[in-house]
C-alpha positions as MATLAB code, in Angstrom:
seq = 'XXXXXXXXXXXXXXXXXXXXXXXXXXXXXXXXXXXXXXXXXXXXXXXXXXXXXXXXXXXXXXXXXXXXXXXXXXXXXXXXXXXXXXXXXXXXXXXXXXXXXXXXXXXXXXXXXXXXXXXXXXXXXXXXXXXXXXXXXXXXXXXXXXXXXXXXXXXXXXXXXXXXXXXXXXXXXXXXXXXXXXXXXXXXXXXXXXXXXXXXXXXXXXXXXXXXXXXXXXXXXXXXXX';
ca = [
       0.099    0.009    0.000;
       1.535    3.264    1.018;
       0.924    6.416    2.970;
      -0.481    9.856    2.210;
       1.435   12.887    3.440;
      -0.892   15.382    1.567;
      -3.016   17.919    3.654;
      -5.861   16.071    5.632;
      -4.200   12.784    5.024;
      -6.363    9.821    5.247;
      -3.626    7.285    6.669;
      -2.228    4.160    5.183;
      -4.094    2.112    2.647;
      -3.885   -1.459    1.545;
      -1.533   -2.954   -1.095;
      -3.226   -3.620   -4.571;
      -3.282   -7.183   -6.142;
      -3.985   -8.181   -9.545;
      -4.830  -11.395  -11.403;
      -5.249  -10.814  -15.127;
      -6.151  -13.320  -17.928;
      -5.555  -12.575  -21.640;
      -6.181  -14.331  -24.697;
      -4.512  -12.871  -27.843;
      -4.115  -13.606  -31.625;
      -1.479  -12.150  -33.900;
      -1.466  -12.933  -37.517;
      -0.405  -11.938  -40.928;
      -2.171  -12.526  -44.328;
      -1.908  -11.674  -47.955;
       1.828  -12.068  -48.322;
       2.314   -9.944  -44.994;
       0.451   -7.052  -46.578;
      -2.342   -7.285  -44.014;
      -1.737   -7.844  -40.314;
      -4.749   -8.516  -37.654;
      -4.149   -8.688  -34.071;
      -6.652   -8.839  -31.362;
      -6.871   -9.578  -27.502;
      -9.467  -10.513  -24.989;
      -8.523   -9.400  -21.235;
      -9.939   -9.678  -17.858;
      -8.416   -7.939  -14.777;
      -9.508   -8.900  -11.183;
      -8.258   -6.339   -8.410;
      -8.366   -6.785   -4.957;
      -8.107   -3.573   -2.989;
      -8.051   -1.534   -6.104;
      -6.552    1.926   -5.160;
      -8.409    5.252   -5.682;
      -7.898    8.747   -4.649;
     -10.203   11.408   -4.051;
     -10.028   15.165   -2.880;
     -12.835   17.031   -1.162;
     -13.511   19.897    1.176;
     -14.609   18.653    4.525;
     -15.170   20.605    7.838;
     -11.501   20.501    8.531;
     -10.441   21.718    5.170;
      -8.869   20.112    2.093;
      -9.024   16.351    2.324;
      -7.074   14.039    0.197;
      -8.062   10.404    0.684;
      -6.813    7.329   -0.721;
      -9.324    4.449   -0.877;
      -9.371    0.735   -1.566;
     -12.047   -0.824   -3.597;
     -12.426   -4.524   -2.279;
     -13.182   -6.133   -5.407;
     -12.842   -4.352   -8.949;
     -12.900   -5.878  -12.293;
     -11.870   -4.424  -15.790;
     -12.423   -6.272  -18.881;
     -12.592   -5.564  -22.585;
     -11.337   -6.230  -26.077;
      -8.635   -4.814  -28.076;
      -7.965   -5.200  -31.915;
      -5.813   -3.841  -34.553;
      -5.019   -3.847  -38.132;
      -2.384   -2.653  -40.527;
      -2.801   -2.920  -44.409;
       0.154   -2.069  -46.778;
      -1.334   -0.659  -49.871;
       1.917   -0.735  -52.109;
       2.394    2.732  -53.560;
      -0.701    3.876  -51.847;
       0.936    3.950  -48.350;
      -0.130    2.192  -45.065;
      -3.492    2.197  -43.428;
      -3.908    1.377  -39.545;
      -6.934    0.987  -37.472;
      -6.907    0.223  -33.624;
     -10.132   -0.258  -31.456;
     -10.585   -0.899  -27.631;
     -13.625   -1.450  -25.927;
     -13.828   -1.539  -21.985;
     -16.357   -2.761  -19.400;
     -15.303   -1.094  -16.422;
     -17.924   -0.523  -13.712;
     -16.665    0.651  -10.022;
     -17.130   -1.918   -7.246;
     -18.184   -1.214   -3.587;
     -15.983    2.127   -3.373;
     -17.032    3.809    0.119;
     -17.313    7.362    0.212;
     -17.801    9.691    3.307;
     -20.306   12.567    3.641;
     -19.785   15.776    5.478;
     -21.502   14.276    8.485;
     -19.331   11.241    8.571;
     -22.076    8.700    7.179;
     -20.709    6.392    4.408;
     -22.112    5.867    0.908;
     -21.104    3.588   -1.966;
     -20.140    4.516   -5.534;
     -20.818    0.926   -6.695;
     -22.187    0.597  -10.036;
     -20.895    3.790  -11.509;
     -18.401    4.211  -14.273;
     -14.878    3.777  -13.516;
     -13.115    6.962  -14.132;
     -10.542    7.615  -16.925;
     -11.990    4.464  -18.599;
     -13.880    5.499  -21.777;
     -16.032    2.687  -23.231;
     -14.605    3.064  -26.545;
     -11.310    4.414  -28.048;
     -10.376    4.087  -31.664;
      -7.414    5.383  -33.657;
      -7.253    5.501  -37.591;
      -3.901    6.360  -39.246;
      -2.740    6.653  -42.854;
       0.704    7.002  -44.075;
       1.867    7.838  -47.594;
       5.604    7.860  -48.822;
       6.690    9.999  -51.598;
      10.058    9.591  -53.364;
      11.588   12.881  -54.531;
      13.672   13.250  -57.673;
      16.814   14.227  -55.585;
      16.758   10.555  -53.997;
      15.151   11.705  -50.618;
      11.827   10.979  -49.448;
       8.985   12.458  -47.595;
       6.392   10.406  -45.408;
       3.113   12.242  -44.848;
       0.949   10.947  -41.805;
      -2.460   11.559  -40.676;
      -4.038   10.122  -37.253;
      -7.572   10.468  -36.320;
      -8.270    9.471  -32.501;
     -11.851    9.105  -31.086;
     -12.420    8.765  -27.311;
     -16.011    8.106  -26.059;
     -17.253   10.127  -22.998;
     -15.624    9.403  -19.641;
     -15.538   10.884  -16.188;
     -12.101   12.368  -14.947;
     -12.655   12.045  -11.296;
     -14.279    9.706   -9.009;
     -16.635   12.685   -7.963;
     -18.980   12.148  -10.955;
     -20.939   15.099  -11.988;
     -21.320   17.391  -14.964;
     -18.291   19.096  -14.050;
     -16.298   15.971  -14.295;
     -17.752   14.473  -17.276;
     -15.697   14.682  -20.412;
     -17.921   14.251  -23.363;
     -16.806   12.108  -26.420;
     -14.195   13.917  -28.773;
     -11.944   13.579  -31.569;
      -8.461   14.737  -32.316;
      -6.312   14.811  -35.421;
      -2.585   14.653  -35.648;
      -0.572   15.617  -38.871;
       3.112   15.243  -39.758;
       5.369   15.325  -42.813;
       8.859   13.859  -42.384;
      11.602   14.412  -44.953;
      14.697   12.183  -45.325;
      17.901   13.115  -47.064;
      19.179   10.810  -49.985;
      21.995    9.473  -47.922;
      19.557    9.077  -44.784;
      21.830   10.978  -42.470;
      19.512   13.709  -41.688;
      15.953   14.660  -41.825;
      13.092   17.160  -40.880;
       9.662   16.380  -39.214;
       7.145   19.078  -39.543;
       4.225   18.450  -37.157;
       0.889   19.403  -35.862;
      -0.462   17.651  -32.885;
      -4.113   18.146  -31.940;
      -4.800   20.132  -35.268;
      -8.482   20.438  -34.470;
      -7.547   22.408  -31.277;
      -9.993   20.551  -29.136;
      -8.886   20.841  -25.510;
     -10.326   17.786  -23.146;
     -10.585   17.611  -19.637;
      -8.008   15.040  -18.229;
      -8.561   15.301  -14.369;
     -10.568   17.195  -11.831;
      -9.508   17.702   -8.196;
     -11.793   19.731   -5.757;
     -13.297   21.834   -8.628;
     -10.184   22.539  -10.442;
      -9.940   20.881  -13.975;
      -6.927   20.014  -15.659;
      -6.948   19.886  -19.370;
      -4.740   18.484  -22.148;
      -2.456   20.311  -24.579;
      -3.970   22.466  -27.124;
      -2.906   22.660  -30.835;
       1.038   22.037  -30.890;
       3.136   22.675  -33.862;
       6.819   22.606  -34.562;
       9.894   21.186  -36.565;
      12.341   18.455  -35.480;
      15.697   18.056  -36.839;
      17.740   14.738  -36.798;
      21.149   13.845  -37.750;
      23.151   10.551  -37.943;
      26.921   10.712  -37.548;
];
């Protein structure tokens, strides 16, 4: 377990134990131009560790909590297809079944209540990523690889305190890049834009303070081999 030295600490908490079972498949088809991978997984936690912050009569209270029994299960699948001179296509999908176990919370008056049955925070039911990259050979012998990535994340709560303020609706983000490599492959330039749509999601919420992800970010990276 551990201990909590933050203000209003809740003392020690129990160690977390996990039993996990996973069944996976990796395969290649059509002369290695098509790759299909998948996995089923089931996680069985004992004393799953969770943290919450709240204002109580004594001030800010940081509480580390144990969920006696917590299960998380789901499916992951991904595919890559080589399209010859038309580039490469990638798709990855994750589906989660993650519902809170008997997590006990404390009211201002000291009474207890359970969050059992609510969604596990930071566990969107569906996440997917679609990617495409296209290599272009240049007349000087160099090459440019252009890349596009689209991410979709379903709605999720970003705190154990689940309300309208801590709910992050489903959203999409796009990343773009173009990487140039010199004819002798000794140096290159990568021009990139992350989160091109400039959608800034919530990533956490503590005592009414919301933390957010990065806005649109762009730049150039120079690489050299010597």
